[in-house]
mmCIF file of C-alpha atoms in Angstrom:
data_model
loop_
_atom_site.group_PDB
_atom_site.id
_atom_site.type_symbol
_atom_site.label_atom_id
_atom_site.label_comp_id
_atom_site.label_asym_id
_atom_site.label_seq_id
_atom_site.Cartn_x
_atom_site.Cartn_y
_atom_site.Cartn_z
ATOM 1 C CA UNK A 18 0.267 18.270 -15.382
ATOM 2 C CA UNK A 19 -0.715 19.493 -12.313
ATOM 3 C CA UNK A 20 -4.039 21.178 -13.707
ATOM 4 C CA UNK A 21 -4.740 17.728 -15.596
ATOM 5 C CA UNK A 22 -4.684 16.199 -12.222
ATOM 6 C CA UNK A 23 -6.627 18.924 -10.529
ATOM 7 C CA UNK A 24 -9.734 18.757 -13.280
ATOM 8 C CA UNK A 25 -9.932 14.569 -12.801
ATOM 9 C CA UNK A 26 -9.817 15.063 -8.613
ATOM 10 C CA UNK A 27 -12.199 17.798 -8.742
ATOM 11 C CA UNK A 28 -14.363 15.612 -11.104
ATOM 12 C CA UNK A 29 -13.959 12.211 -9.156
ATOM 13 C CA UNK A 30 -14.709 14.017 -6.002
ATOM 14 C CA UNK A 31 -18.026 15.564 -6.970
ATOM 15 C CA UNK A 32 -18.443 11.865 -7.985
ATOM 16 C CA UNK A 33 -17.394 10.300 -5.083
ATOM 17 C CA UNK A 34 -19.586 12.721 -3.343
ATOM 18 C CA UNK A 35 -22.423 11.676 -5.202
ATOM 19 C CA UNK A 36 -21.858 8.134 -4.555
ATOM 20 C CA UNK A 37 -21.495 8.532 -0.759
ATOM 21 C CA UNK A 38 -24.894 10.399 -0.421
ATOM 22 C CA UNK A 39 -26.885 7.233 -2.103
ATOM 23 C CA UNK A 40 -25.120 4.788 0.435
ATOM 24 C CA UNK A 41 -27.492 4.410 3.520
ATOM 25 C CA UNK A 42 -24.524 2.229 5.331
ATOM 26 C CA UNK A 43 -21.057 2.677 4.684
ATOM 27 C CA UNK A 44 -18.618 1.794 7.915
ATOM 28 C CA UNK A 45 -15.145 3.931 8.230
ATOM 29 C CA UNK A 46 -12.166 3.135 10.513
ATOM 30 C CA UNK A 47 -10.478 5.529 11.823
ATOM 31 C CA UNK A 48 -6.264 4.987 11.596
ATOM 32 C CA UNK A 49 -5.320 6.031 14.878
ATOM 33 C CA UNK A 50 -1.677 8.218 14.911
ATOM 34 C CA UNK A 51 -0.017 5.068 16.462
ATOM 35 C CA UNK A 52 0.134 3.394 13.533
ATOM 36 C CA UNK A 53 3.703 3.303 11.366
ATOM 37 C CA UNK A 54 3.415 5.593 8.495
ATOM 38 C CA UNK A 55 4.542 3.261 5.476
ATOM 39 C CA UNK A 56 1.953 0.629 6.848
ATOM 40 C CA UNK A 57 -1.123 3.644 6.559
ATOM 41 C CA UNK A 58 0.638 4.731 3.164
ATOM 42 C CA UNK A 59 0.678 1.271 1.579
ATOM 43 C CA UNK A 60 -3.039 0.413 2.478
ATOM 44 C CA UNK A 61 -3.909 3.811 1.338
ATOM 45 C CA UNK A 62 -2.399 3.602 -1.770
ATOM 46 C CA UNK A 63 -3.040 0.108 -2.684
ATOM 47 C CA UNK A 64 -6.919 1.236 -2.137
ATOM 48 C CA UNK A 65 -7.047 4.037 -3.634
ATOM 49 C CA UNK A 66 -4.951 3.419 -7.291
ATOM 50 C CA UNK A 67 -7.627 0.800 -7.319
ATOM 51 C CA UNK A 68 -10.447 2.890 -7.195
ATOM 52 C CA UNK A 69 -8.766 5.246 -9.310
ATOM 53 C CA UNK A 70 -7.403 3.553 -12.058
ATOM 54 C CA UNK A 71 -10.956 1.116 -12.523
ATOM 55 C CA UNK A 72 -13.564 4.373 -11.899
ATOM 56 C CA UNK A 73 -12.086 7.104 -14.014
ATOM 57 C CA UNK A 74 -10.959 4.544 -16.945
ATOM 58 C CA UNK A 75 -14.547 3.575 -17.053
ATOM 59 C CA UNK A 76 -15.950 7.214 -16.816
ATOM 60 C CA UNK A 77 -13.470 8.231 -19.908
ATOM 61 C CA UNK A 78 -14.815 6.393 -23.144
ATOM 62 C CA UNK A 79 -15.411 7.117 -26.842
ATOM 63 C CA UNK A 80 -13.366 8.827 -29.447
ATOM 64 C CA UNK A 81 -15.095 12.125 -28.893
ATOM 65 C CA UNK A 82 -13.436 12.123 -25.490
ATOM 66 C CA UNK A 83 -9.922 11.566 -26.539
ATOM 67 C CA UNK A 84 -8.500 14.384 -24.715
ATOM 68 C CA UNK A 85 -10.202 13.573 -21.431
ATOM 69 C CA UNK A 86 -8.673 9.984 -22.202
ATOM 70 C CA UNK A 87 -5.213 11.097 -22.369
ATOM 71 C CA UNK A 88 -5.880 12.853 -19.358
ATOM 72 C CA UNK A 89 -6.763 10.279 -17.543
ATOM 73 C CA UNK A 90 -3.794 8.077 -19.182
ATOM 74 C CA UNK A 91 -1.349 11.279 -17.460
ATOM 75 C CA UNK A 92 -3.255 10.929 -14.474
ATOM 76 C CA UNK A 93 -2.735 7.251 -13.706
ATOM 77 C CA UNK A 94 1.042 7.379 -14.650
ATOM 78 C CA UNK A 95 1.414 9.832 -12.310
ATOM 79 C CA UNK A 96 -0.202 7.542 -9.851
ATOM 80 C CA UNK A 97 1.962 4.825 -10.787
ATOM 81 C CA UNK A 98 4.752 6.918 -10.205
ATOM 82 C CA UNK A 99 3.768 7.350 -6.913
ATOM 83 C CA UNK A 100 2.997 4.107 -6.249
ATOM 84 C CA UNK A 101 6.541 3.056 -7.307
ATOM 85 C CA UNK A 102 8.418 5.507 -5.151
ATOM 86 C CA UNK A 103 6.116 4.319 -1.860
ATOM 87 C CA UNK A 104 7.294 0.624 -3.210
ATOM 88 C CA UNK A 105 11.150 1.432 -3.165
ATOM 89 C CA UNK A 106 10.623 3.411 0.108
ATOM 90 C CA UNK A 107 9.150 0.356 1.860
ATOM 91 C CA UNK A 108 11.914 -1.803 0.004
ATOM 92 C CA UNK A 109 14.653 0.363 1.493
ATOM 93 C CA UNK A 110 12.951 0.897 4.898
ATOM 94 C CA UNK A 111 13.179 -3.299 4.804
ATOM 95 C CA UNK A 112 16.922 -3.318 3.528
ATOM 96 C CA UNK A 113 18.067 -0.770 6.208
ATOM 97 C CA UNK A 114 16.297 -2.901 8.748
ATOM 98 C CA UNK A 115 17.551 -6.014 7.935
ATOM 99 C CA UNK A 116 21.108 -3.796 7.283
ATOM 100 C CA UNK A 117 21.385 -3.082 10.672
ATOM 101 C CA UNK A 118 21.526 -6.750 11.892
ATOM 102 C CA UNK A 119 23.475 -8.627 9.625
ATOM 103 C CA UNK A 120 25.777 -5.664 8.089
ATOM 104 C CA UNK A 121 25.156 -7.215 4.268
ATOM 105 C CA UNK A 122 24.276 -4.752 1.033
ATOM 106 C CA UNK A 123 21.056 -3.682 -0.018
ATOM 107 C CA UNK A 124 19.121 -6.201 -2.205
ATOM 108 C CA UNK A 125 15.560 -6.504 -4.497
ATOM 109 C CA UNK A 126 14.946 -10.032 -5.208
ATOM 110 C CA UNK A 127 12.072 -11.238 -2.751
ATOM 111 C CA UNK A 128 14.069 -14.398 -2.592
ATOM 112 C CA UNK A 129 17.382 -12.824 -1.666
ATOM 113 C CA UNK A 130 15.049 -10.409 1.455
ATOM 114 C CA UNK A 131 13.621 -13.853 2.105
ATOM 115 C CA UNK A 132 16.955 -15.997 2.535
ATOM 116 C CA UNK A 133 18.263 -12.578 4.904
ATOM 117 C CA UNK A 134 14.894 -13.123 7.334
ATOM 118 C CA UNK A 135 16.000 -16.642 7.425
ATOM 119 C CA UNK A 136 19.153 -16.373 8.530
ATOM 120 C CA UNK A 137 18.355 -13.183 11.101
ATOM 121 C CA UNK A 138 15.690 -15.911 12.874
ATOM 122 C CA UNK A 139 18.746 -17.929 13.659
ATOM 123 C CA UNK A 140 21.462 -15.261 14.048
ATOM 124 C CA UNK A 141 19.703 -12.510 16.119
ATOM 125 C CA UNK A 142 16.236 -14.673 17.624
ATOM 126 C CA UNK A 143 15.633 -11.581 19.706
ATOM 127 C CA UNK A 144 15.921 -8.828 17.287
ATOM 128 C CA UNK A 145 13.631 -11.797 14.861
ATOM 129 C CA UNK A 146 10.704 -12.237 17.830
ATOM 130 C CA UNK A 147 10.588 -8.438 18.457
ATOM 131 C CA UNK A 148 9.763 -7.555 14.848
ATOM 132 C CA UNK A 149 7.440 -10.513 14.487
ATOM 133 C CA UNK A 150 5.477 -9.171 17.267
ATOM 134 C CA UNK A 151 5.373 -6.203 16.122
ATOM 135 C CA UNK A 152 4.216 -6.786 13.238
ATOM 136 C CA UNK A 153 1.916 -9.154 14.330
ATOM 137 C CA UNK A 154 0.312 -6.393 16.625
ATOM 138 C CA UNK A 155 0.106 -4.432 13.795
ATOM 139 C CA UNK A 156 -1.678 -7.388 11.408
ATOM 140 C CA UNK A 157 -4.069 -8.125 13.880
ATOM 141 C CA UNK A 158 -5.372 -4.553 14.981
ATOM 142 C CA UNK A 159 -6.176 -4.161 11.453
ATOM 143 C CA UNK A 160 -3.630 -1.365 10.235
ATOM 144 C CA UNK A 161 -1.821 -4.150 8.006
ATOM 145 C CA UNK A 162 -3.394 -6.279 5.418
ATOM 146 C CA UNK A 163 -1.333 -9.154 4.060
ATOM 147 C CA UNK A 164 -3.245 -10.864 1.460
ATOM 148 C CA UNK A 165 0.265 -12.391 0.379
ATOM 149 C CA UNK A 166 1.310 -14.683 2.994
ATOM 150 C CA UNK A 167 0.055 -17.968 3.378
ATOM 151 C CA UNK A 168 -2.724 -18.510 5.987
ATOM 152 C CA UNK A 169 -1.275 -21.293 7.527
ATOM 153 C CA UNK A 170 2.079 -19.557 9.151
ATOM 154 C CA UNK A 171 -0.151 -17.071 11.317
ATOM 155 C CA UNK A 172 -2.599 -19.357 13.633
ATOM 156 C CA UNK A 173 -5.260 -17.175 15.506
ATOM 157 C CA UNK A 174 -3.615 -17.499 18.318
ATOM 158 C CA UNK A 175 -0.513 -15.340 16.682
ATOM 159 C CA UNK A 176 -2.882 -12.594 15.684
ATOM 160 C CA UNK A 177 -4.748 -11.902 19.226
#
């Protein structure tokens, strides 16, 4: 599996290398080491199983190239895999959060983690405001994008 893996990096990076050399502008950010490590991971990841999946499923077609197709089929299930266990880590790094203020079980359902935030804005409003601003700082420098949330709970004002 691993040597599967190896051949499609080693071919998507001569690729990729390719592709950078024709681009006269290309801008790059720089994640400074401040930034929270599941925050860099999920932007990272989220950005790059995009590129993955999309450019080497369109590289791999025709039934002469079966092999190279299952490849690539190992290759993005791996990277799913991956992309699950960052999920569940975030999920858990969430739960133990919210675990440490209101003492309840670990839970999944968005609407369950949702209904917890709720109640921690009323039970522990300093604990609530700290982690809002925090996260805030983080949203607005850039090192966390939230395409989810609706625009109108964070005014400009909130993210300056």
């Amino acid at each position: 599996m691993d040597d599967i893996i190896g051949k499609i990096e080693d071919t998507q990076t001569q690729l990729l290398a390719r592709v950078t050399n024709t681009e006269t502008s290309s801008s790059t950010s720089v994640v400074e080491g401040t930034t929270p490590l599941l925050a860099t991971a999920s932007a990272l990841a989220g950005s790059l199983f995009n590129w993955y999946t999309n450019h080497i499923w369109e590289t791999v077609k025709g039934k002469k190239e079966q092999n190279k197709r299952a490849e690539v089929k190992a290759a993005i299930n791996y990277w799913k895999d991956a992309l699950w266990t960052l999920a569940l880590a975030m999920d858990t790094a969430a739960n133990e959060r919210l675990h440490s203020f209101d003492h309840k079980k670990t839970m999944r359902k968005a609407s369950s983690l949702r209904k917890r935030w709720r109640r921690l804005r009323t039970s522990h409003p300093d604990a609530y405001r700290s982690l809002d601003a925090h996260y805030l700082a983080l949203r607005s420098s850039g090192f966390i994008v939230d395409d989810c949330t609706a625009s109108h709970q964070w005014t400009s004002i909130d993210l300056t």
